[in-house]
mmCIF file of C-alpha atoms in Angstrom:
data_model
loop_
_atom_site.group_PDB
_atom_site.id
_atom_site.type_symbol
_atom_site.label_atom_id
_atom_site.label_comp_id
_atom_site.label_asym_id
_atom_site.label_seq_id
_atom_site.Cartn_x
_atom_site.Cartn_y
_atom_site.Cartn_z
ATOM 1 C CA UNK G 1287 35.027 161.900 120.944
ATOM 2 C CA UNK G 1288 32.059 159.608 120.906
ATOM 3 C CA UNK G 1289 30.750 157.562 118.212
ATOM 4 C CA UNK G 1290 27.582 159.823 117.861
ATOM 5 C CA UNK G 1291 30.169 162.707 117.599
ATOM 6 C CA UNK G 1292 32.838 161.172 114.950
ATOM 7 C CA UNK G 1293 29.662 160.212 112.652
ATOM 8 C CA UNK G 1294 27.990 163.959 112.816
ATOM 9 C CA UNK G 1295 31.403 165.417 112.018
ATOM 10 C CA UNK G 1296 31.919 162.762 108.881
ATOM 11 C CA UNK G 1297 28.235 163.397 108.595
ATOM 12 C CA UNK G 1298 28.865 167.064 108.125
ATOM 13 C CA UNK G 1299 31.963 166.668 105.461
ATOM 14 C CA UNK G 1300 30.586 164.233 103.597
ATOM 15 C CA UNK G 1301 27.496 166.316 103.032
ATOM 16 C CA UNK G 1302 28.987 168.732 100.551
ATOM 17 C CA UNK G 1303 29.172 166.079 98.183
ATOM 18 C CA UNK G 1304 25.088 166.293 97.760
ATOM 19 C CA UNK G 1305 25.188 168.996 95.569
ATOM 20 C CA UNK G 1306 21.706 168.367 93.088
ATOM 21 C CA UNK G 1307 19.754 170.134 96.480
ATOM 22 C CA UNK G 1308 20.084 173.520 97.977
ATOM 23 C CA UNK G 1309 20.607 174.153 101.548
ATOM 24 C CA UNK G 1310 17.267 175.710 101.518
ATOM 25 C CA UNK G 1311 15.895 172.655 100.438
ATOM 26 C CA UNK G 1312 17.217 170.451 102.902
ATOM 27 C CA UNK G 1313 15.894 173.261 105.625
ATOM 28 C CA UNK G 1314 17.851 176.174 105.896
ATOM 29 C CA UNK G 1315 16.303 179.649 106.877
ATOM 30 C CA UNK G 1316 18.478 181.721 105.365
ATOM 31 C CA UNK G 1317 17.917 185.817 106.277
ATOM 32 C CA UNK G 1318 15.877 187.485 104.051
ATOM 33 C CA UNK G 1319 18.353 190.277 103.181
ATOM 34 C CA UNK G 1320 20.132 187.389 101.360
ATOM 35 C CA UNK G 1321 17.655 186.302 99.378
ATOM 36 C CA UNK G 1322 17.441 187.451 95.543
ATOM 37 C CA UNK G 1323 14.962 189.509 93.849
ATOM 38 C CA UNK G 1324 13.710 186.506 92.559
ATOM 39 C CA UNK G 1325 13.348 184.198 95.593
ATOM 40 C CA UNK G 1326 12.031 187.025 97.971
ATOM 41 C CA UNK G 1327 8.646 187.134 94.990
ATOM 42 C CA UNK G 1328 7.703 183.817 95.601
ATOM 43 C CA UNK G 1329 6.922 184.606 99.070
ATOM 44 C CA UNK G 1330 3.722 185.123 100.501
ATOM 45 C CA UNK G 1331 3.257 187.594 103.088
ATOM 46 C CA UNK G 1332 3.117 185.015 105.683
ATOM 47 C CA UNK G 1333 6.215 183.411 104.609
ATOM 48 C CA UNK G 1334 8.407 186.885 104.706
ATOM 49 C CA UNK G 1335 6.778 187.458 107.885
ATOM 50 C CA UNK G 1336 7.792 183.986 109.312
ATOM 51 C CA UNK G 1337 11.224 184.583 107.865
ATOM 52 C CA UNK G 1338 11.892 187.449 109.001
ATOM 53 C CA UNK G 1339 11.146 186.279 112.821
ATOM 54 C CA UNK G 1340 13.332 183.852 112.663
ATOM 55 C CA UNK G 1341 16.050 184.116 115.459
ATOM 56 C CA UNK G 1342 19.703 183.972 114.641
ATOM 57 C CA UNK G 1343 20.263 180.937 116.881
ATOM 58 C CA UNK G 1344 17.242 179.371 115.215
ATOM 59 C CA UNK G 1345 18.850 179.987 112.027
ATOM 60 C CA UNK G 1346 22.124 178.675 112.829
ATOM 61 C CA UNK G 1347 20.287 175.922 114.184
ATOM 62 C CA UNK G 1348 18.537 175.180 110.656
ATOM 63 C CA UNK G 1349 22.041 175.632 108.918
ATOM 64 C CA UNK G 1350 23.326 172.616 111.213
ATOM 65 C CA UNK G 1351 20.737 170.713 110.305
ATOM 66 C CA UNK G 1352 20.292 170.739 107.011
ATOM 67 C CA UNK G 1353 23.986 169.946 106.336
ATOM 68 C CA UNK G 1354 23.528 167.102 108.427
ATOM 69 C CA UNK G 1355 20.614 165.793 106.548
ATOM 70 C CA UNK G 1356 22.439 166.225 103.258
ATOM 71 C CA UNK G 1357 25.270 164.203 104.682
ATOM 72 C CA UNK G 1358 22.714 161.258 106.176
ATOM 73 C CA UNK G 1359 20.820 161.856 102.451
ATOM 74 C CA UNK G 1360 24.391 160.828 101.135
ATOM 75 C CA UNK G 1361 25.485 157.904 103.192
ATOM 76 C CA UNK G 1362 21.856 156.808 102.724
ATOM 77 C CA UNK G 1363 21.993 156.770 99.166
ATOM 78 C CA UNK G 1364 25.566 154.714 99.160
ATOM 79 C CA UNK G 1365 24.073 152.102 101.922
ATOM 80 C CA UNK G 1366 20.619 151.885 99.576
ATOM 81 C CA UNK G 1367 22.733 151.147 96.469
ATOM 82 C CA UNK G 1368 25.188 148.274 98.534
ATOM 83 C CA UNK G 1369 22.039 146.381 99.914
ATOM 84 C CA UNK G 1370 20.011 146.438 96.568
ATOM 85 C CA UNK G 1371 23.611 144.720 95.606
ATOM 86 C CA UNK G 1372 23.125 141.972 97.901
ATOM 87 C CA UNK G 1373 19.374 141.838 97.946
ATOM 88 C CA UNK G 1374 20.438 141.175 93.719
ATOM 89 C CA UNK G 1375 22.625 138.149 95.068
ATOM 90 C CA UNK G 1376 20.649 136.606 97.567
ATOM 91 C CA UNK G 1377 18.025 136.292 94.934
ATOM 92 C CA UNK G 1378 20.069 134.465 92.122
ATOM 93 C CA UNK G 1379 20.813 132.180 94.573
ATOM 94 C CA UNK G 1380 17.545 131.224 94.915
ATOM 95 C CA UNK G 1381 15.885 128.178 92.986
ATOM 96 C CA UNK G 1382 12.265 129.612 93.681
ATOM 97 C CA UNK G 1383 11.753 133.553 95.733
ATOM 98 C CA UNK G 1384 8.770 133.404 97.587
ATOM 99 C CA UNK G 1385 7.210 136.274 99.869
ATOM 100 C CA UNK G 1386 9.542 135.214 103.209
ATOM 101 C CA UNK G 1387 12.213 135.375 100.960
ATOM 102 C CA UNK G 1388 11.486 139.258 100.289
ATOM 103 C CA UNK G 1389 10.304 139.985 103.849
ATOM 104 C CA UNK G 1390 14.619 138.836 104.501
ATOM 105 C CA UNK G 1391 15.775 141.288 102.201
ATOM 106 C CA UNK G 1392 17.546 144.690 102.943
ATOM 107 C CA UNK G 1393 15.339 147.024 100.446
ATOM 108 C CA UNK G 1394 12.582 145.141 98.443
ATOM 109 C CA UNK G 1395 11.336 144.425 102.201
ATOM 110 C CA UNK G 1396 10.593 148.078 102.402
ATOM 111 C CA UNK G 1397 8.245 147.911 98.973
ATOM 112 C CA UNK G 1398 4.862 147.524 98.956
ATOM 113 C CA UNK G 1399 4.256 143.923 100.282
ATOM 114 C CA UNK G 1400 1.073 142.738 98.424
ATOM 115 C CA UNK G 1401 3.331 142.831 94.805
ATOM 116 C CA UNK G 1402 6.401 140.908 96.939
ATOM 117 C CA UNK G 1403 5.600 137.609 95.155
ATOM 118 C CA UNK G 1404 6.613 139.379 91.771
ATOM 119 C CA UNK G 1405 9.878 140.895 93.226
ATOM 120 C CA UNK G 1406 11.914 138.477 91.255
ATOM 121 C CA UNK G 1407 15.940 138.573 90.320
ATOM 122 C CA UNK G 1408 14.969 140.965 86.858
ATOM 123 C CA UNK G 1409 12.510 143.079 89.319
ATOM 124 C CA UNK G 1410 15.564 143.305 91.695
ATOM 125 C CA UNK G 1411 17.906 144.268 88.327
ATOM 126 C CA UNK G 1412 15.266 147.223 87.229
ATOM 127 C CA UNK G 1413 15.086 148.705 90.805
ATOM 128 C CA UNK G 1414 18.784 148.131 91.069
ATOM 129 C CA UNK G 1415 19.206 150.401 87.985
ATOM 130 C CA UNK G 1416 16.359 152.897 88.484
ATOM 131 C CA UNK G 1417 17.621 153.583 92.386
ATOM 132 C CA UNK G 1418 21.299 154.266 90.537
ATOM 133 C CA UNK G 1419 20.163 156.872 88.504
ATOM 134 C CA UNK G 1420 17.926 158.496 91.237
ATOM 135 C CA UNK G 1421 20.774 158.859 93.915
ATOM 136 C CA UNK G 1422 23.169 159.665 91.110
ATOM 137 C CA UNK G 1423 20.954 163.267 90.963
ATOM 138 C CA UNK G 1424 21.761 164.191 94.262
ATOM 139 C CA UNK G 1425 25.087 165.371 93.020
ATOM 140 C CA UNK G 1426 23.958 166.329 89.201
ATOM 141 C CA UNK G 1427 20.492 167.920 90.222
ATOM 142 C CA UNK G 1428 17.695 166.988 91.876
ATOM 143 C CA UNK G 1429 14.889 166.063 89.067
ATOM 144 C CA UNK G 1430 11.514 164.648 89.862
ATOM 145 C CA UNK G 1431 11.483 160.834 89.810
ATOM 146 C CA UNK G 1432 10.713 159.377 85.888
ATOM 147 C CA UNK G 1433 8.651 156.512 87.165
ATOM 148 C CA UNK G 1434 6.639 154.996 90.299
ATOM 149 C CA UNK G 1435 9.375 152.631 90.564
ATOM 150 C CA UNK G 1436 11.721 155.565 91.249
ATOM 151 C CA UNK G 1437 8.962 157.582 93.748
ATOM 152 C CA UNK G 1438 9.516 153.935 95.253
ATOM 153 C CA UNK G 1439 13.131 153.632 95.682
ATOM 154 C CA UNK G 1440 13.112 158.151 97.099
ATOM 155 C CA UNK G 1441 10.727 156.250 99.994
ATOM 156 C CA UNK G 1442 13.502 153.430 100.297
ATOM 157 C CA UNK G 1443 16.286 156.239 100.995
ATOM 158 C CA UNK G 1444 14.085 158.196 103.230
ATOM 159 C CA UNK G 1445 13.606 154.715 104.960
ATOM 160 C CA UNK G 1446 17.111 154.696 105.499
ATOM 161 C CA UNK G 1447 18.095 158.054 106.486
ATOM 162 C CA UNK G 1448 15.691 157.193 108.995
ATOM 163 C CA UNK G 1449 17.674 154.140 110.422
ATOM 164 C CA UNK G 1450 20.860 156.565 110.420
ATOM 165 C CA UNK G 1451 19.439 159.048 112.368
ATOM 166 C CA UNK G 1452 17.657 156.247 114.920
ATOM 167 C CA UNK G 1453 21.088 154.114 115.050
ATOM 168 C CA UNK G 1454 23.338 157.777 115.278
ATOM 169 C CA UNK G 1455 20.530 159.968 117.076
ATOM 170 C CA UNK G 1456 20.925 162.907 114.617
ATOM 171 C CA UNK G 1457 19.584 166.171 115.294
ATOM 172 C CA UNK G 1458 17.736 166.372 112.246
ATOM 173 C CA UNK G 1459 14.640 168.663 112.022
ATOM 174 C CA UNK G 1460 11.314 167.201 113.038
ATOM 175 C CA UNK G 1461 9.676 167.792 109.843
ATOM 176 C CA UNK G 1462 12.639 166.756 107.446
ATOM 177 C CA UNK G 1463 10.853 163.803 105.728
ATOM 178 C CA UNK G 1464 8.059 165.962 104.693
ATOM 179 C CA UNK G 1465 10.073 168.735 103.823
ATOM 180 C CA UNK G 1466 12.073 166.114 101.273
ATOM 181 C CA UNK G 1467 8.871 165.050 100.156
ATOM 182 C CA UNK G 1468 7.634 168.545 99.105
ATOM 183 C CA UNK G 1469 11.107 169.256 97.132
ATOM 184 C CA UNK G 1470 11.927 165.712 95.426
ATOM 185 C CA UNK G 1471 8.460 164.103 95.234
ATOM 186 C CA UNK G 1472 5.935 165.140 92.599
ATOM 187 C CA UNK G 1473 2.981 163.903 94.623
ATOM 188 C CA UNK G 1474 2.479 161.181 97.289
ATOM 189 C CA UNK G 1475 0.379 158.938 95.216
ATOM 190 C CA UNK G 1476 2.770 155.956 95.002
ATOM 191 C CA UNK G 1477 1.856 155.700 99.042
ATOM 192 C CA UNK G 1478 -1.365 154.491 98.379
ATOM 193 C CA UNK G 1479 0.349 150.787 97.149
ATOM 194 C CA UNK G 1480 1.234 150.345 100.699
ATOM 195 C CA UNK G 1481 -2.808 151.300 102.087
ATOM 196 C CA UNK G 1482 -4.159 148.206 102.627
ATOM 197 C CA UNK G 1483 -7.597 149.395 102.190
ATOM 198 C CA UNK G 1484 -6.659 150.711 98.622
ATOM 199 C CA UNK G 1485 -5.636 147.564 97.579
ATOM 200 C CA UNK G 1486 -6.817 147.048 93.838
ATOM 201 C CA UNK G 1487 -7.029 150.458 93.309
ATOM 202 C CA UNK G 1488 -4.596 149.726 90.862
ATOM 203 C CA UNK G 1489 -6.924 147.921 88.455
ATOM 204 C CA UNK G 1490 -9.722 150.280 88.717
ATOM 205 C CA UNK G 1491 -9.730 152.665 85.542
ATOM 206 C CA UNK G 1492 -12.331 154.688 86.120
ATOM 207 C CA UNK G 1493 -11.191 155.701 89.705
ATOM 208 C CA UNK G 1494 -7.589 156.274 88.595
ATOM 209 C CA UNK G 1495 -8.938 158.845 86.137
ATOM 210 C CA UNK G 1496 -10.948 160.567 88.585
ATOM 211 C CA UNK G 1497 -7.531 161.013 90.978
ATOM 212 C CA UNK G 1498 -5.394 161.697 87.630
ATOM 213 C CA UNK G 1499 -2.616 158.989 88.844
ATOM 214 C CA UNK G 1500 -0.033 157.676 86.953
ATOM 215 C CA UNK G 1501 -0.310 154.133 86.046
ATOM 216 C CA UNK G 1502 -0.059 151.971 88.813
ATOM 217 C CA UNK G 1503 -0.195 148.051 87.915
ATOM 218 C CA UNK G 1504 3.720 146.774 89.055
ATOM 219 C CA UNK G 1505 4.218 146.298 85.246
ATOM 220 C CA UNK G 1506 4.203 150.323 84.750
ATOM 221 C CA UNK G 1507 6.677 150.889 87.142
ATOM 222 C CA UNK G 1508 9.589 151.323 85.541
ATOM 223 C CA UNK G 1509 7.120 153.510 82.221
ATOM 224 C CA UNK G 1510 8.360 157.303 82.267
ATOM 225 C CA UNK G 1511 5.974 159.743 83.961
ATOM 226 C CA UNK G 1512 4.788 161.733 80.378
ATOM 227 C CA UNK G 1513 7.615 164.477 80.616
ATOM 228 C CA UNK G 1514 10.486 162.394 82.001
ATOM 229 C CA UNK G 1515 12.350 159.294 81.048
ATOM 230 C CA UNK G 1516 14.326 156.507 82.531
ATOM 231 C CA UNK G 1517 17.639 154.340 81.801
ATOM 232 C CA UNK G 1518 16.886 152.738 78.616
ATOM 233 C CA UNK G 1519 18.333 149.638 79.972
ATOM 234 C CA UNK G 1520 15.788 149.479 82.731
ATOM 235 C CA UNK G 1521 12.869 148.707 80.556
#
């Protein structure tokens, strides 16, 4: 068995673990004589009529792959936690963190780079903390993420499910990143830190009133979205 092959089949057992999403979710088509009362009224026409053309090797297909992408979505999370652990340590043993210090780091590389000179050992602590609790509801139940800092660190883990499926060449389904993004993410605002020509849009009131965002200065990170809240510790 190949090393591509042992890693799907841990892959696939290490998936039901990631119990806070549904198959469905993750991209599984299930038959529409399955679904409930319920589930079958919050389809469109459309949507019954693409279900219902769905082949059974398509859907076995979509089974496959969602289970794999909960079990990448698992070792992601584990990997994410482990590096913010030694991103936390190769900052304390810095006298003074600077921006090439960040670019050399496992996760705060992959945050937005114009705030990197402020991604300091009690930044490092927060976003420690705040990723914790987010991949801890994977197995509780998925909730929306409390705080930009958290819509932050669900990018991070998509980041790196990416690099396991590159590095394992997983069949996952072309669309799964967007697909995630509809279930776990509330909006795509947070994106717009990394858009270099929105940078400042941070600062201007008026415009983040018009586009209803959240807060989005780096010291609101970590503030609770208006119907959520975070680890008291984290604040």
């Amino acid at each position: 068995m190949t090393g591509q092959e042992n890693y799907v089949e841990h892959a696939l057992q290490v998936g039901d673990r990631l119990m806070g999403l549904t198959l469905e979710q993750l991209g599984f088509v299930p038959r529409l004589e399955d679904l409930t009362e319920d589930q079958r009224s919050r389809l469109d026409p459309d949507d019954l009529e693409w279900a219902g053309s769905i082949t059974p090797e398509r859907r076995d297909r979509s089974l496959f792959q969602a289970k794999l992408l909960a079990g990448a979505l698992w070792e992601a999370s584990a990997v994410l936690i482990d590096q913010l652990f030694e991103d936390l340590d190769g900052l304390r043993d810095l006298d003074r963190i600077d921006r090439q210090d960040i670019a050399n780091t496992f996760v705060l590389s992959g945050l937005p780079p114009r705030h990197a000179d402020k991604y300091d050992v009690r930044f490092a602590r927060q976003f420690l903390v705040i990723a914790t609790d987010m991949t801890g509801a994977l197995t509780r139940g998925w909730a929306r993420p409390s705080c930009v800092a958290q819509e932050l660190a669900l990018r991070c883990l998509f980041d790196q499910v990416e690099v396991i499926q590159d590095l394992y060449d997983l069949d996952l389904a072309d669309d799964w990143r967007g697909l995630l993004e509809q279930h776990m993410l509330e909006d795509t605002d947070s994106e717009m830190l990394y858009q270099n020509a929105m940078d400042g849009f941070e600062d201007d009131i008026e415009l983040n009133m018009q586009l209803g965002l959240a807060p989005m200065k780096i010291q609101d990170w970590f503030e609770p979205f208006n119907d959520a809240s975070v680890p008291p510790y984290v604040r």
